[in-house]
Short mmCIF file of C-alpha atoms and ligand atoms in Angstrom, two decimals:
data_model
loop_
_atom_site.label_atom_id
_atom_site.label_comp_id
_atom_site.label_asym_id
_atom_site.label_seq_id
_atom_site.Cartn_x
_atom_site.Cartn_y
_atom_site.Cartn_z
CA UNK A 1 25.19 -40.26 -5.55
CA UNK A 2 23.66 -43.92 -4.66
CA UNK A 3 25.80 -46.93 -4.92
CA UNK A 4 25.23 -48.54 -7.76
CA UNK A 5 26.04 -52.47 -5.87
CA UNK A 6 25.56 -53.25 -2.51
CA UNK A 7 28.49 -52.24 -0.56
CA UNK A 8 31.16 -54.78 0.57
CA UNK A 9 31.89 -53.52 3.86
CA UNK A 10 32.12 -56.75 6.01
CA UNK A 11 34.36 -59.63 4.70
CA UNK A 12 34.24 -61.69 8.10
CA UNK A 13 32.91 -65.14 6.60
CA UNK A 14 31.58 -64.40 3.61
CA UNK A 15 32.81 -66.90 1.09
CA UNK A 16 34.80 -65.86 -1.71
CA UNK A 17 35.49 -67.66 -4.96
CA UNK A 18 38.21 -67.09 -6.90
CA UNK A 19 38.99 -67.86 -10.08
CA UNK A 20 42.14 -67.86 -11.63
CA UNK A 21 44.01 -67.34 -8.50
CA UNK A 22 46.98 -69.73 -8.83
CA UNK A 23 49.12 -66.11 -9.82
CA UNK A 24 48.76 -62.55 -10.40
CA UNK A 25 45.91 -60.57 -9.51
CA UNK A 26 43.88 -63.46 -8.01
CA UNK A 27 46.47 -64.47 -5.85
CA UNK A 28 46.99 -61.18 -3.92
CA UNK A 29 43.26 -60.54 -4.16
CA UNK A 30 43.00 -63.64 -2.11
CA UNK A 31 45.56 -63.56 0.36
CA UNK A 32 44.24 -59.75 1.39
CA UNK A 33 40.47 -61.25 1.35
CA UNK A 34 41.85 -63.73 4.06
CA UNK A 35 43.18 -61.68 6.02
CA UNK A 36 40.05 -59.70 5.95
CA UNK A 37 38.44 -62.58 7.76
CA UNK A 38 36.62 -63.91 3.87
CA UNK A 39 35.64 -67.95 3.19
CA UNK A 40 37.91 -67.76 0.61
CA UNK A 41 38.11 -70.68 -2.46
CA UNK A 42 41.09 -70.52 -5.12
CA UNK A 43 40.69 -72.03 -8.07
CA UNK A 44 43.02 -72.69 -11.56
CA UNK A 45 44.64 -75.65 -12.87
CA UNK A 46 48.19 -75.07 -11.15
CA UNK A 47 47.76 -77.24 -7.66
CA UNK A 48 51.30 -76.71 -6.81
CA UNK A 49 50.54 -72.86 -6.35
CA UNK A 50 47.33 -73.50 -5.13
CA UNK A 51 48.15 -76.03 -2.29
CA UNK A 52 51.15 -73.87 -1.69
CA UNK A 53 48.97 -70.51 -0.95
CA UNK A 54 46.52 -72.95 1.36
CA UNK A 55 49.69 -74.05 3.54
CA UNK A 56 50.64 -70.01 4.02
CA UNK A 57 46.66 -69.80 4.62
CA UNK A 58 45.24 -72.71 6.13
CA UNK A 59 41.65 -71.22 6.90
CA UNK A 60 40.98 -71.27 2.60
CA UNK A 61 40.00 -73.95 0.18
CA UNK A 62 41.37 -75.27 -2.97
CA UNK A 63 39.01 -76.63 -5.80
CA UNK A 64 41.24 -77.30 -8.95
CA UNK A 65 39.43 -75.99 -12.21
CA UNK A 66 40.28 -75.60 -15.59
CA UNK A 67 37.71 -73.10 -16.99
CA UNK A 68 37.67 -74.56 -20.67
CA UNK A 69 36.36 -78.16 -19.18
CA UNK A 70 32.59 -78.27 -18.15
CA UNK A 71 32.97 -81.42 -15.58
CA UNK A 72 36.15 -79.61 -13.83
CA UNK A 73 33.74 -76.63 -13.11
CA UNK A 74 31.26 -78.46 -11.96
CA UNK A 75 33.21 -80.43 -9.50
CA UNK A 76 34.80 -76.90 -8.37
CA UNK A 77 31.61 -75.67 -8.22
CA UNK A 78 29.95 -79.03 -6.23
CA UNK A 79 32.65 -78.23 -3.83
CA UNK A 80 32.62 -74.86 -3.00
CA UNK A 81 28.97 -74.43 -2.67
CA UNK A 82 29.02 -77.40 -0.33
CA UNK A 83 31.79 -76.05 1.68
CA UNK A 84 31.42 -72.61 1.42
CA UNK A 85 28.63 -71.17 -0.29
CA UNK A 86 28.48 -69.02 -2.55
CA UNK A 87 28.49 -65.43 -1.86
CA UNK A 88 30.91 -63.23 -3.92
CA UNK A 89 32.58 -64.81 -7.00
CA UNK A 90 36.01 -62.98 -8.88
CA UNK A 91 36.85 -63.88 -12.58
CA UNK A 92 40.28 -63.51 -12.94
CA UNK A 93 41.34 -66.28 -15.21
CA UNK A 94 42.82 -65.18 -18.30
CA UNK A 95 45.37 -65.48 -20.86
CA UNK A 96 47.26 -63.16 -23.17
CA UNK A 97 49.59 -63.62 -25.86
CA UNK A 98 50.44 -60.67 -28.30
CA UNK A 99 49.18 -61.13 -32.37
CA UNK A 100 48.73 -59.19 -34.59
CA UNK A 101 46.70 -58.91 -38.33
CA UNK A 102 49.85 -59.99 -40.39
CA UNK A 103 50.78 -62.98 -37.99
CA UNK A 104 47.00 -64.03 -37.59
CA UNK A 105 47.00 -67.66 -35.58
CA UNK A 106 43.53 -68.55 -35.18
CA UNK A 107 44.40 -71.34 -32.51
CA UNK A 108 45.49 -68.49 -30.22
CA UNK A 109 42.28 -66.56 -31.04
CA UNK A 110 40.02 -69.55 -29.99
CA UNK A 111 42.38 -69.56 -27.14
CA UNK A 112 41.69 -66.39 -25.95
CA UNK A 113 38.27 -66.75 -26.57
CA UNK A 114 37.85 -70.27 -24.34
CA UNK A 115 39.92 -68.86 -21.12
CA UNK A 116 39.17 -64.93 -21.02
CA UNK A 117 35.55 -65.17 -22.18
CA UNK A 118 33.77 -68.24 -22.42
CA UNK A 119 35.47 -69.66 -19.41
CA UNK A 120 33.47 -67.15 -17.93
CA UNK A 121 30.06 -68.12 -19.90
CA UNK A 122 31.04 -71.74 -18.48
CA UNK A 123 30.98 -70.51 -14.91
CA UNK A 124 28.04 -68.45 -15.31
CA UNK A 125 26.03 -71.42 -16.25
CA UNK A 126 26.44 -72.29 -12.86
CA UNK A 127 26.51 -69.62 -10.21
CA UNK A 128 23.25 -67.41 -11.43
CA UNK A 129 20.38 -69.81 -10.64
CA UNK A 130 21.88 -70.53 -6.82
CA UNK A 131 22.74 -66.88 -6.94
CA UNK A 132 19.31 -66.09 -8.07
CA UNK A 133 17.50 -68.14 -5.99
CA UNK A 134 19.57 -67.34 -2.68
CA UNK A 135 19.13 -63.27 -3.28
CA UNK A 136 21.78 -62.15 -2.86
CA UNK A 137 25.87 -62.22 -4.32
CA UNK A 138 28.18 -60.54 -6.09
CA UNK A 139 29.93 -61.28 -9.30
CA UNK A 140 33.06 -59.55 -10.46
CA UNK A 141 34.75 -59.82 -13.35
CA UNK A 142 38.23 -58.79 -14.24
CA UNK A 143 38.30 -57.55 -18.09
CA UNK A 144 40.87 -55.06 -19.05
CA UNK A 145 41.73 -51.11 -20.12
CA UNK A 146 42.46 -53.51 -23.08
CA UNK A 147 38.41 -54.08 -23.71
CA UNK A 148 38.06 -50.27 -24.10
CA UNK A 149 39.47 -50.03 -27.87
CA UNK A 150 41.35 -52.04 -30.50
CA UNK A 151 45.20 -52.04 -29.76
CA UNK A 152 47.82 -52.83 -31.22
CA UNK A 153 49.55 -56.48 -30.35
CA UNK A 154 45.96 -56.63 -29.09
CA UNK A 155 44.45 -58.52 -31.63
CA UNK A 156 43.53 -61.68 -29.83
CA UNK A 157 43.34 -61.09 -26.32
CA UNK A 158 41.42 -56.76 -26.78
CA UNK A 159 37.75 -58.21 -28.22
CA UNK A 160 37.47 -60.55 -25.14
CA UNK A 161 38.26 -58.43 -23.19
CA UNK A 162 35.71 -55.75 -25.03
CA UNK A 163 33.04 -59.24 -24.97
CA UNK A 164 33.57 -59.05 -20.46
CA UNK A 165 32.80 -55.21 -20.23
CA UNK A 166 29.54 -56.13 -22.96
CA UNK A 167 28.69 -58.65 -20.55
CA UNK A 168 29.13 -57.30 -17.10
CA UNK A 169 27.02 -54.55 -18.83
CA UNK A 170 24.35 -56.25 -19.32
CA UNK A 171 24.64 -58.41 -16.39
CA UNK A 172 24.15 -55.63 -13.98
CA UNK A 173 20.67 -54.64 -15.88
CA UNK A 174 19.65 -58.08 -15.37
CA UNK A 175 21.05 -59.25 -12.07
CA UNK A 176 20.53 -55.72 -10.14
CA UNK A 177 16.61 -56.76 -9.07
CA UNK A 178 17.61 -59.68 -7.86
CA UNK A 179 19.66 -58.21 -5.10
CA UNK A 180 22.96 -59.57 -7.09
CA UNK A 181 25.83 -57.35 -7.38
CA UNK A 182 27.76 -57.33 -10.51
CA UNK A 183 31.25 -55.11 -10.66
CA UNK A 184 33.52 -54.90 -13.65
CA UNK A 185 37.73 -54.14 -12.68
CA UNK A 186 39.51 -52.85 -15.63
CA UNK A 187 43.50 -52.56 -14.68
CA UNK A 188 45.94 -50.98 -16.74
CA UNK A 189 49.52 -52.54 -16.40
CA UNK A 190 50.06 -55.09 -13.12
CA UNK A 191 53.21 -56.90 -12.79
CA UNK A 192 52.06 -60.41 -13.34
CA UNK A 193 52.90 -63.25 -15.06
CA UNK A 194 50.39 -62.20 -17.76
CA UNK A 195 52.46 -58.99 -18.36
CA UNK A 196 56.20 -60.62 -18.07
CA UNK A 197 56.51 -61.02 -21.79
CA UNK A 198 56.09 -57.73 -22.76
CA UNK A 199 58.96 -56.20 -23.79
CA UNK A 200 57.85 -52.46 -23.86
CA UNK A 201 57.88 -49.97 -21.19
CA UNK A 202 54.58 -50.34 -19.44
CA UNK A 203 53.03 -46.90 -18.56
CA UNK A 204 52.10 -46.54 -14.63
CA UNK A 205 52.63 -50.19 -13.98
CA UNK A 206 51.35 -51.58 -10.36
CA UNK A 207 51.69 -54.56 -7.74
CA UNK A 208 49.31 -56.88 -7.47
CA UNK A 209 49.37 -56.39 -4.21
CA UNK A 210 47.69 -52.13 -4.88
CA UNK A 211 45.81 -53.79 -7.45
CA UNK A 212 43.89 -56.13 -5.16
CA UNK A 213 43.45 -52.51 -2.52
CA UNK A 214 42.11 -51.23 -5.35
CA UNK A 215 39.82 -53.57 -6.23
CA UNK A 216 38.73 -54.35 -2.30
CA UNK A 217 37.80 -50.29 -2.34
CA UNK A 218 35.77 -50.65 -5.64
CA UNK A 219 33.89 -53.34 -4.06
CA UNK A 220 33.73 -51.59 -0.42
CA UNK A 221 32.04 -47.97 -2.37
CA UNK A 222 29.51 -50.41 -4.30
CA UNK A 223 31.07 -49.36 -7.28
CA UNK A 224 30.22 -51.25 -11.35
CA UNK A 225 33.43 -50.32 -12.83
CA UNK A 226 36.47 -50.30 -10.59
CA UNK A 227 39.77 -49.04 -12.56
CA UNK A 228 43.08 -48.73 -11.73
CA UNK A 229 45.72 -47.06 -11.64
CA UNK A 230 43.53 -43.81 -12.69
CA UNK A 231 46.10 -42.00 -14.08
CA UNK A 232 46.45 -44.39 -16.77
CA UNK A 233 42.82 -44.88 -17.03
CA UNK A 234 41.54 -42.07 -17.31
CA UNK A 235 43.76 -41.03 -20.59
CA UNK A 236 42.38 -43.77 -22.05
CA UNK A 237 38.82 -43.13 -21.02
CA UNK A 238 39.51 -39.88 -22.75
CA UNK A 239 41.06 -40.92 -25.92
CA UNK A 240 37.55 -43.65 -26.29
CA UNK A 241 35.55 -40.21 -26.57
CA UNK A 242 38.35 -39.29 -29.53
CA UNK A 243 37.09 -38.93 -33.53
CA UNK A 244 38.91 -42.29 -34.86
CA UNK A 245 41.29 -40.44 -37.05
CA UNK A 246 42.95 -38.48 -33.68
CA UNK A 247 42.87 -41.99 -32.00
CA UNK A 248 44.46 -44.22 -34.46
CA UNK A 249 46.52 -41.85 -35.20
CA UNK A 250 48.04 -40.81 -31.16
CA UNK A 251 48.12 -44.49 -30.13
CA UNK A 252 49.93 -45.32 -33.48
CA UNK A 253 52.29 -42.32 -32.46
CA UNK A 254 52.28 -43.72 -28.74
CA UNK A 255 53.07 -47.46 -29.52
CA UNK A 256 55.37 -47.29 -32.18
CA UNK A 257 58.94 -47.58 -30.57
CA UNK A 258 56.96 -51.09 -29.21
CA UNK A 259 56.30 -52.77 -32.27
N1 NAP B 301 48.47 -57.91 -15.45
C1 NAP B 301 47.88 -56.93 -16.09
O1 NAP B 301 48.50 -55.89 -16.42
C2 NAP B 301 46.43 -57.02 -16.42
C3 NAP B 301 45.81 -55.87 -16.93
C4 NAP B 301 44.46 -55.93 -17.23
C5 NAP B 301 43.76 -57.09 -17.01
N2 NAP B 301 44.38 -58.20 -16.51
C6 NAP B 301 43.58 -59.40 -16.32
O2 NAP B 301 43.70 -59.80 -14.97
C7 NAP B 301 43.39 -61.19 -14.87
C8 NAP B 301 44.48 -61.87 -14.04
O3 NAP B 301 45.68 -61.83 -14.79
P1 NAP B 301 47.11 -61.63 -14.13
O4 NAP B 301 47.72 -60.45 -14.77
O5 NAP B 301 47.02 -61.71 -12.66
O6 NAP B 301 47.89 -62.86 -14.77
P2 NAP B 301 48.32 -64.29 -14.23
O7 NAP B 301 49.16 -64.15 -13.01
O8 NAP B 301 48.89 -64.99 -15.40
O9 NAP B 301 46.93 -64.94 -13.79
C9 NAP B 301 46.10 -65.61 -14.68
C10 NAP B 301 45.35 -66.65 -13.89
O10 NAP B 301 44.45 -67.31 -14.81
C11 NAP B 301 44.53 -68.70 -14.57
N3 NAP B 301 44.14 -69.46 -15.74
C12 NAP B 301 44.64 -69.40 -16.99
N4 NAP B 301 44.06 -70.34 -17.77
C13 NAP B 301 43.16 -70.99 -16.97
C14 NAP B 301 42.27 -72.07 -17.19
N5 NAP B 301 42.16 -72.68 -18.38
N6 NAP B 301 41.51 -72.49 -16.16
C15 NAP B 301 41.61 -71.89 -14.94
N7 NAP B 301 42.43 -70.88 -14.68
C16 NAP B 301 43.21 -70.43 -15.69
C17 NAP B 301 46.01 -68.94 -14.20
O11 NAP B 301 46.14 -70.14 -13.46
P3 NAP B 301 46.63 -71.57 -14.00
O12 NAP B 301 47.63 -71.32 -15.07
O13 NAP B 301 47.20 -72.20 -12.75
O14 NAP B 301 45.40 -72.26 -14.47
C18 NAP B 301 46.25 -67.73 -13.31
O15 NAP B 301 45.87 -68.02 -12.00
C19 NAP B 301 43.32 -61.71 -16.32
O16 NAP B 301 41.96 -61.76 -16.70
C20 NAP B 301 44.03 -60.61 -17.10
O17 NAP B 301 43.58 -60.57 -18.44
C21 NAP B 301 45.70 -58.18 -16.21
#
């Protein structure tokens, strides 16, 4: 079977943007990608976590950026291609805060929307012409098992999650030609900061730390959709294929000692 991205073999100075990489995911994605010899730029709005990963790895860059503010993109983004260029670029900001129907709160929904989705938009706006031009990249985005199907507590944070996959979908069609690779990571449960205030069990919950091996094979085999863990996944890969009445009704059954 052929590759659907160019593979990601060689990290040794290529220069790696990350975004959102203050905690969680990011962070461990970029302290592996260091060691791995990668250019590596973090980027969020939290400099005391940013400056403190630069003293533990002096070789990266820090460009502050808060992805809801046009001007502090573009001065992350002045930076970094200055610096480092821009070769492979994560999305891992995001936010998440549980709602559901009968407690709507439409500030959280626009929110969501700003960080997880249009954040993205933002710094899209800015990376595909260089990208473009240059002929080569990679652009991955981290969207969620969440994006699959409407959940419950889900309410704000599932359909932008659903609106990354859409995206990175249609992305790839696009961006393919051009010699740009695009890859979409969908994790189930990682033991974040994102995932500290839930108060249910959290099926086949991983580090950060497999996460970001996962994700580093995904990009290695040139895969579009890298998901993790796969037992976890895949049971929800199967229950998407599901008539709606046997979903709503098994992840009513599933979820219900969480509500
Ligand atoms: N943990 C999971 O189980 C899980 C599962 C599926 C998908 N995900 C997704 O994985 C990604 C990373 O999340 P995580 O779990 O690693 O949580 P996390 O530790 O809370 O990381 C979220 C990151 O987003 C950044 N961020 C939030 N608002 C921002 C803004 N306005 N501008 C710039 N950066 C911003 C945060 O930095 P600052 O606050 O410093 O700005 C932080 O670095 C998110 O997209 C999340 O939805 C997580």
């Amino acid at each position: 079977m052929s590759t659907l991205n160019p593979c990601i073999t060689d990290w040794n100075n290529r220069s790696v943007w990350l975004i959102g990489a203050s905690s969680g995911i990011g962070l461990a994605c970029a302290t592996h990608l260091v060691k791995l010899g990668a250019k590596v730029t973090v980027s969020a709005r939290n400099m005391d976590l940013l400056l403190s990963f630069k003293r533990d790895n002096p070789s990266s860059m820090v460009a502050e950026m808060d992805v809801t503010r046009i001007e502090s993109i573009s001065q992350a983004f002045e930076q970094v291609k200055n610096h480092h260029g821009i070769d492979v670029v994560v999305y891992c900001a995001g936010h998440y805060l549980e709602q559901n129907a009968d407690k709507f709160n439409l500030q959280e929904m626009i929110k969501h929307n700003d960080i997880n989705y249009l954040g993205l938009c933002r710094v899209l706006s800015f990376i595909l012409n260089p990208m473009i031009a240059q002929r080569f990249g990679h652009i991955s985005i981290i969207s969620s098992v969440a994006g699959f199907q409407g959940l419950p507590k889900s309410l704000a944070y599932g359909p932008t999650k659903a609106a990354l996959i859409n995206l990175s979908e249609s992305m790839y069609f696009d961006l393919h030609g051009h010699g740009i690779g695009v890859s979409l990571v969908n994790p189930g449960f990682v033991q974040t900061p994102l995932t500290a205030q839930n108060k249910f069990h959290m099926p086949a919950l991983i580090t950060t730390d497999q996460a970001a091996v996962e994700m580093i094979k995904g990009w290695r085999k040139g895969d579009f959709e890298i998901h993790f863990p796969k037992k976890f996944t895949l049971v929800l890969k199967f229950l998407k294929i599901l008539p709606y009445f046997i979903y709503f009704k098994m992840v009513a059954k599933a979820t219900q000692s969480t509500k």
